[in-house]
């Protein structure tokens, strides 16, 4: 352990330190600040699965940070370094995230200490089903009390196994599909959930760049177009954020950092091609659309306009914060900047769009999926054709009045009724925009008192959670 690691607090302590910094600005009755901060409970399970001729033991967690609103919500992570401290930190971030995004949930998180790449699909299915049964037994997976979702190392496939396991156990639960979100479409999933977190990062940046006075603090000029982006981690979140920003906003992704190294291209990388290469080769090395750099971490410190850490917690820490050159960081991952690094970056004037808002798109669309499951009908199913018929009538009336035919290309775009994906994106965009305006309002009002965007997001979350507790009479 070197000096900076020794000085760095644990992930949970880091989140706590950020919370304490913010709670000073909120007027709460005695004891409530502490009540909100602490993690309510963490369940640890050790279970065995007979694999490869012997009994293998796994350790899993489901932590519930706050349950002022139920169900509680948050993903399940599969990673070799998962431990109680990490799961509790992530559960706390979920509580604050749900409050900031105005999704009616408490915060939770789960984790399984496993390297998913070390096991076959069949083995992972057995392990997941066993882990799920342990959690189902204790109502730690249940549509009314605790609803997991994908996180690092898990995705639609794992959610499909979990919902199936729940159905087998609770055969008479008519709301079984709502026991987990991020499911495949054919099992009750919603259009746009896979892209949601990355899409949310894009919407957050678009919203930020709409506010000239906020952008001015970064020293950047103009809009999102042409801004040079560096993305760390091309997993689900990083991939979608990089893809949408480069393809739809003309913001070139000039470097991507991965496990085996990084690739750079000052003109912008083709994200689709890079993803294909990554899938086929297992790393970024050998990608022809950019040059390879072995020391990926050094690129966190490279010249760029927007830095997007989209993988692990703690990657920007006391060891590198001082050398970060990006004027704007958007936290697509949970907790990528440690409390110590946060202080250094604040002092340098770097603007950080914090995780609990920046990656809130995932849980927002999870909320839409859960509502869809409870209402047992897909969004748009009743009104889409009726909407189209109304638009057709309007066009015919216009044609009759003007005596001119409506241009064919325009007609198609205009007539098309909204489907589930359109509605999900519209709901997500609206949520990202209004959450930003609520946070930024606090930020602007208290900037002179040293409040940054992260602290403003915490303040908003604490105010809302405090209000719920007070209305409950607690
Ligand atoms: N794991 C995601 C997160 O950290 C999504 C959680 C959810 O959809 O419940 O926000």
XYZ file of C-alpha atoms and ligand atoms in Angstrom:
484
model
C 0.000 0.000 0.000
C 1.499 3.348 -0.954
C 1.015 6.660 0.807
C -2.002 7.854 -1.162
C -3.845 4.563 -0.658
C -3.245 4.781 3.058
C -4.728 8.270 3.112
C -7.721 7.281 0.998
C -10.833 6.367 3.001
C -12.971 3.346 2.072
C -15.702 3.810 -0.547
C -18.392 3.983 2.138
C -16.423 6.494 4.182
C -15.926 8.516 1.028
C -19.686 8.655 0.370
C -20.243 9.493 4.046
C -17.731 12.334 3.865
C -19.567 13.812 0.880
C -22.879 13.411 2.708
C -21.535 15.172 5.816
C -20.289 18.049 3.731
C -23.791 18.555 2.323
C -25.953 17.872 5.366
C -24.625 21.011 7.082
C -26.662 23.059 4.624
C -29.948 21.294 5.413
C -32.131 22.132 8.371
C -33.104 18.799 9.930
C -34.491 17.932 13.373
C -31.902 16.494 15.775
C -30.889 12.961 14.959
C -32.429 12.846 11.509
C -29.168 13.593 9.692
C -27.639 10.504 11.273
C -30.775 8.427 10.676
C -30.591 9.221 6.952
C -26.867 8.542 6.692
C -26.669 5.075 8.222
C -27.274 1.872 6.303
C -30.377 0.113 7.686
C -29.286 -3.469 7.127
C -26.990 -5.704 5.126
C -27.745 -9.342 4.597
C -24.779 -11.592 3.866
C -25.303 -15.028 2.417
C -22.763 -17.791 1.922
C -24.041 -20.590 -0.255
C -22.619 -23.616 -1.965
C -23.158 -24.830 -5.512
C -21.795 -28.157 -6.743
C -19.743 -27.280 -9.816
C -16.805 -28.911 -11.606
C -16.976 -31.902 -9.313
C -16.780 -30.045 -6.021
C -18.767 -27.766 -3.732
C -17.969 -24.117 -4.507
C -18.817 -21.507 -1.909
C -19.971 -18.018 -2.883
C -20.516 -14.887 -0.809
C -23.328 -12.491 -1.707
C -24.835 -9.341 -0.188
C -28.035 -7.348 -0.344
C -27.883 -4.119 1.515
C -30.852 -1.864 2.278
C -29.781 1.686 2.982
C -33.127 3.462 3.418
C -36.692 2.218 3.203
C -38.670 5.431 3.748
C -40.176 4.481 0.388
C -40.759 0.917 -0.723
C -39.826 -1.010 -2.700
C -36.147 -0.301 -2.312
C -34.183 -0.334 -5.536
C -30.692 -0.942 -6.837
C -28.663 -3.293 -8.967
C -26.865 -6.540 -8.269
C -23.176 -6.490 -9.134
C -20.963 -9.463 -10.015
C -17.301 -8.697 -9.391
C -14.402 -10.384 -7.613
C -13.812 -7.459 -5.238
C -17.401 -7.050 -3.999
C -17.555 -6.631 -0.219
C -19.880 -5.228 2.416
C -18.297 -1.787 2.406
C -18.769 -1.416 -1.353
C -22.355 -2.682 -1.386
C -23.294 -0.342 1.466
C -21.720 2.652 -0.274
C -23.577 1.802 -3.469
C -26.870 1.312 -1.580
C -26.482 4.758 -0.004
C -25.870 6.281 -3.435
C -29.077 4.575 -4.643
C -31.096 6.269 -1.876
C -29.795 9.689 -2.875
C -30.101 8.919 -6.590
C -33.752 7.868 -6.323
C -34.524 11.050 -4.379
C -32.753 13.270 -6.927
C -34.418 11.564 -9.901
C -37.853 11.581 -8.189
C -38.372 7.856 -8.485
C -40.407 6.613 -5.517
C -37.951 4.138 -4.033
C -35.619 3.635 -1.117
C -32.017 2.626 -1.823
C -30.536 -0.851 -1.957
C -27.712 -2.724 -3.653
C -26.570 -6.277 -4.021
C -23.366 -7.957 -4.956
C -21.910 -11.376 -5.528
C -18.225 -11.900 -5.020
C -17.407 -13.664 -8.286
C -15.443 -13.204 -11.488
C -18.199 -13.854 -14.035
C -15.631 -14.507 -16.778
C -14.265 -17.463 -14.878
C -17.525 -19.429 -15.247
C -19.540 -20.808 -18.154
C -23.046 -19.556 -18.891
C -24.565 -22.737 -17.519
C -22.589 -22.432 -14.299
C -23.504 -18.767 -13.926
C -27.162 -19.671 -14.312
C -26.974 -22.187 -11.485
C -25.101 -19.758 -9.245
C -27.524 -16.908 -10.025
C -30.611 -19.026 -9.408
C -29.238 -20.169 -6.075
C -28.321 -16.619 -5.025
C -31.772 -15.415 -6.138
C -33.581 -18.097 -4.088
C -31.676 -17.029 -0.975
C -32.791 -13.427 -1.508
C -36.375 -14.342 -2.488
C -36.788 -16.352 0.734
C -36.107 -13.199 2.734
C -38.164 -10.810 0.577
C -34.936 -9.194 -0.597
C -36.311 -9.776 -4.091
C -40.001 -8.913 -4.222
C -42.039 -6.464 -6.366
C -43.391 -4.716 -3.263
C -40.308 -4.552 -1.074
C -37.038 -4.913 -2.985
C -36.500 -4.766 -6.743
C -32.990 -5.461 -8.075
C -31.656 -4.560 -11.520
C -28.462 -5.044 -13.543
C -25.181 -3.488 -12.473
C -21.524 -4.218 -13.258
C -21.132 -7.801 -14.466
C -24.869 -8.489 -14.809
C -27.446 -7.756 -17.504
C -30.664 -8.937 -19.107
C -29.573 -12.570 -18.963
C -29.155 -12.615 -15.167
C -32.411 -10.685 -14.689
C -34.224 -13.318 -16.799
C -32.929 -16.099 -14.523
C -33.926 -14.124 -11.435
C -37.495 -13.401 -12.584
C -37.921 -17.037 -13.568
C -36.661 -18.174 -10.181
C -39.091 -15.798 -8.468
C -42.016 -17.102 -10.544
C -41.193 -20.693 -9.609
C -41.248 -19.797 -5.921
C -44.187 -17.367 -5.860
C -46.461 -18.986 -8.413
C -49.506 -16.955 -7.348
C -47.927 -13.491 -7.456
C -49.665 -11.725 -10.314
C -47.010 -8.974 -10.158
C -44.083 -11.374 -10.387
C -42.631 -9.640 -13.471
C -42.056 -6.519 -11.349
C -39.693 -8.339 -8.945
C -36.677 -7.188 -10.954
C -36.015 -4.642 -13.729
C -33.685 -4.692 -16.712
C -35.325 -7.884 -17.997
C -35.338 -8.891 -21.657
C -38.331 -7.516 -23.575
C -40.005 -10.908 -23.954
C -40.056 -11.334 -20.163
C -41.619 -7.989 -19.344
C -38.650 -5.697 -19.978
C -39.103 -2.236 -21.448
C -37.765 -0.702 -24.659
C -34.755 1.497 -24.000
C -33.675 0.040 -20.627
C -30.355 -1.326 -21.890
C -29.303 2.032 -23.335
C -30.904 4.044 -20.499
C -27.901 4.906 -18.333
C -25.743 5.925 -21.318
C -28.680 7.786 -22.826
C -29.129 9.592 -19.516
C -25.479 10.685 -19.582
C -26.071 12.164 -23.034
C -29.244 13.954 -21.905
C -27.462 15.251 -18.797
C -24.670 16.739 -20.907
C -27.135 18.256 -23.361
C -28.963 19.846 -20.445
C -25.755 21.127 -18.864
C -24.697 22.753 -22.137
C -28.063 24.537 -22.379
C -27.033 26.657 -19.380
C -24.387 29.082 -20.542
C -23.684 30.485 -17.074
C -22.944 26.962 -15.766
C -20.797 26.047 -18.770
C -18.826 29.267 -18.290
C -17.475 27.894 -14.993
C -15.647 25.154 -16.889
C -13.982 27.656 -19.211
C -15.464 25.753 -22.171
C -17.111 27.715 -24.949
C -20.207 26.946 -27.031
C -22.335 23.812 -27.048
C -21.695 20.091 -26.797
C -20.803 19.868 -30.486
C -17.083 19.403 -31.088
C -16.197 18.785 -27.443
C -13.459 16.148 -27.103
C -14.542 13.285 -24.916
C -12.528 10.604 -23.087
C -14.430 7.556 -21.886
C -13.107 5.132 -19.291
C -14.758 1.725 -19.659
C -16.682 0.514 -22.699
C -19.193 -1.578 -20.769
C -22.916 -1.026 -21.163
C -22.907 2.534 -19.802
C -19.659 3.762 -21.373
C -20.470 2.211 -24.734
C -23.896 3.820 -25.026
C -22.713 7.208 -23.778
C -19.755 7.169 -26.206
C -21.899 5.993 -29.093
C -24.651 8.584 -28.632
C -22.302 11.512 -28.011
C -20.116 10.754 -31.024
C -22.892 9.762 -33.433
C -25.662 12.154 -32.441
C -23.980 15.173 -30.852
C -20.800 15.405 -32.927
C -18.729 15.225 -29.773
C -15.741 13.089 -30.837
C -14.580 10.377 -28.447
C -10.819 10.855 -28.680
C -9.799 8.082 -26.264
C -11.316 4.977 -24.738
C -9.692 3.307 -21.724
C -10.178 -0.379 -21.141
C -8.725 -3.186 -19.034
C -5.864 -4.033 -21.420
C -4.931 -0.483 -22.391
C -6.369 2.471 -24.251
C -6.908 3.576 -27.831
C -6.665 7.155 -28.964
C -7.645 8.996 -32.107
C -7.684 12.807 -32.066
C -10.231 12.801 -34.911
C -12.608 10.613 -32.936
C -12.980 6.850 -32.596
C -15.682 4.843 -34.327
C -17.406 3.389 -31.268
C -19.373 0.680 -33.081
C -16.193 -0.664 -34.713
C -14.308 -0.472 -31.435
C -17.037 -2.363 -29.587
C -16.975 -5.079 -32.265
C -13.206 -5.329 -31.923
C -13.432 -5.480 -28.139
C -15.942 -8.314 -28.336
C -13.884 -10.303 -30.814
C -10.393 -9.663 -29.402
C -11.236 -9.350 -25.707
C -9.402 -6.013 -25.497
C -8.732 -2.775 -27.372
C -5.215 -3.755 -28.473
C -4.940 -4.205 -32.238
C -7.838 -1.873 -33.062
C -7.055 -0.282 -36.396
C -9.103 2.878 -35.945
C -6.778 4.359 -33.320
C -3.372 4.038 -31.716
C -2.790 1.795 -28.745
C -1.433 2.984 -25.398
C -0.581 0.303 -22.832
C -0.891 2.527 -19.764
C -4.641 3.187 -19.860
C -4.752 5.062 -16.554
C -2.395 7.752 -17.884
C -5.156 8.821 -20.269
C -7.393 9.883 -17.410
C -4.902 12.727 -17.185
C -4.916 13.549 -20.898
C -6.056 16.808 -22.457
C -9.798 16.736 -23.289
C -13.000 18.692 -22.708
C -15.164 16.063 -21.038
C -13.958 13.076 -19.027
C -16.449 10.247 -18.530
C -15.413 7.624 -15.977
C -17.875 4.819 -16.727
C -16.458 1.778 -14.972
C -15.298 1.415 -11.384
C -15.421 3.450 -8.209
C -12.318 5.243 -6.994
C -10.458 5.595 -10.322
C -9.904 9.291 -9.765
C -8.208 9.464 -6.398
C -5.456 11.168 -4.437
C -2.819 9.653 -6.715
C -3.982 11.330 -9.931
C -6.535 14.076 -9.129
C -3.940 16.826 -9.194
C -2.954 15.956 -12.784
C -6.466 15.693 -14.261
C -6.770 18.205 -17.108
C -10.440 17.829 -18.051
C -12.431 20.912 -17.011
C -15.652 18.862 -16.900
C -16.152 15.361 -15.480
C -19.411 13.478 -15.710
C -19.658 10.462 -13.429
C -21.294 7.715 -15.478
C -20.028 5.147 -12.948
C -20.962 5.144 -9.265
C -18.348 6.777 -7.059
C -15.501 7.135 -9.596
C -14.098 10.164 -7.732
C -13.019 9.651 -4.110
C -13.800 12.289 -1.476
C -10.143 13.346 -1.385
C -9.940 13.701 -5.154
C -13.235 15.579 -5.127
C -11.720 18.206 -2.850
C -8.626 18.589 -5.030
C -10.707 18.877 -8.199
C -13.058 21.409 -6.608
C -10.075 23.522 -5.635
C -8.827 23.333 -9.224
C -12.228 24.562 -10.453
C -13.160 21.339 -12.245
C -16.931 20.949 -12.603
C -18.180 17.457 -11.719
C -21.644 16.309 -12.756
C -22.182 13.813 -9.938
C -23.088 10.118 -10.224
C -26.391 10.292 -8.361
C -27.688 12.504 -11.157
C -25.435 11.640 -14.116
C -26.154 7.893 -14.104
C -29.714 8.190 -12.793
C -31.096 7.310 -16.226
C -30.833 3.600 -15.413
C -33.024 3.619 -12.358
C -35.416 6.089 -14.003
C -36.152 3.681 -16.847
C -36.240 0.829 -14.315
C -39.059 2.752 -12.681
C -40.919 2.920 -16.018
C -40.408 -0.831 -16.432
C -41.723 -1.576 -12.928
C -44.816 0.595 -13.539
C -45.373 -1.147 -16.883
C -45.195 -4.538 -15.148
C -47.681 -3.485 -12.479
C -50.130 -2.081 -15.011
C -49.724 -5.210 -17.153
C -49.786 -3.290 -20.420
C -47.090 -1.750 -22.559
C -46.892 2.036 -22.769
C -48.542 3.401 -25.921
C -50.552 0.297 -26.700
C -53.946 1.979 -26.338
C -53.289 5.347 -27.956
C -50.726 4.861 -30.737
C -53.064 4.111 -33.651
C -55.642 6.596 -32.469
C -52.920 9.256 -32.468
C -51.915 8.278 -36.005
C -55.530 8.468 -37.200
C -55.844 11.946 -35.714
C -52.665 13.123 -37.452
C -53.921 11.652 -40.760
C -57.146 13.633 -40.391
C -55.244 16.828 -39.660
C -53.069 16.357 -42.751
C -56.089 15.699 -44.961
C -57.736 18.842 -43.622
C -54.586 20.881 -44.333
C -54.360 19.460 -47.858
C -57.987 20.298 -48.480
C -57.619 23.835 -47.171
C -54.418 24.652 -49.049
C -55.114 22.576 -52.132
C -51.530 21.278 -51.924
C -50.328 17.754 -51.077
C -48.346 17.323 -47.832
C -44.691 16.382 -48.610
C -44.338 12.574 -48.376
C -41.211 12.506 -46.151
C -42.734 14.947 -43.689
C -45.985 13.029 -43.694
C -44.374 9.836 -42.417
C -42.565 11.527 -39.553
C -45.602 13.564 -38.603
C -48.157 10.754 -38.705
C -46.204 8.149 -36.727
C -47.781 7.589 -33.306
C -45.525 7.335 -30.258
C -44.374 3.837 -29.367
C -42.892 2.566 -26.128
C -39.317 3.583 -26.995
C -40.375 7.151 -27.866
C -42.255 7.409 -24.593
C -39.386 5.992 -22.535
C -36.906 8.418 -24.088
C -39.262 11.325 -23.619
C -39.841 10.393 -19.958
C -36.110 9.993 -19.423
C -35.260 13.301 -21.065
C -37.880 15.088 -18.997
C -36.561 13.495 -15.790
C -32.940 14.397 -16.600
C -33.888 17.976 -17.412
C -36.003 18.619 -14.373
C -33.529 16.929 -12.005
C -30.770 19.160 -13.385
C -32.802 22.284 -12.931
C -33.599 21.340 -9.318
C -29.941 20.662 -8.507
C -28.624 23.650 -10.415
C -31.035 25.965 -8.626
C -29.441 25.005 -5.284
C -25.964 25.173 -6.830
C -26.483 28.686 -8.154
C -28.066 29.907 -4.911
C -25.271 28.549 -2.707
C -22.263 28.745 -4.981
C -20.805 31.593 -2.955
C -20.944 29.419 0.159
C -18.750 26.842 -1.587
C -21.502 24.515 -2.788
C -20.573 22.511 -5.884
C -22.905 20.409 -8.065
C -22.378 17.224 -6.049
C -23.109 18.948 -2.767
C -26.188 20.551 -4.359
C -27.430 17.111 -5.474
C -26.873 15.771 -1.948
C -28.708 18.754 -0.469
C -31.688 18.135 -2.754
C -31.723 14.420 -1.884
C -31.416 15.032 1.856
C -34.192 17.643 1.779
C -36.532 15.240 0.000
C -35.709 12.233 2.183
C -35.986 14.404 5.296
C -39.416 15.538 4.178
C -40.586 11.958 3.716
C -39.406 11.046 7.208
C -41.073 14.084 8.697
C -44.374 13.369 6.964
C -44.168 9.841 8.330
C -43.784 11.374 11.775
C -40.377 9.801 12.316
N -27.417 -0.447 -11.142
C -27.983 0.754 -11.658
C -27.554 1.939 -10.809
O -26.541 1.913 -10.164
C -29.489 0.657 -11.878
C -30.316 0.439 -10.657
C -31.773 0.151 -10.952
O -32.194 0.267 -12.081
O -32.467 -0.205 -10.002
O -28.169 2.970 -10.813
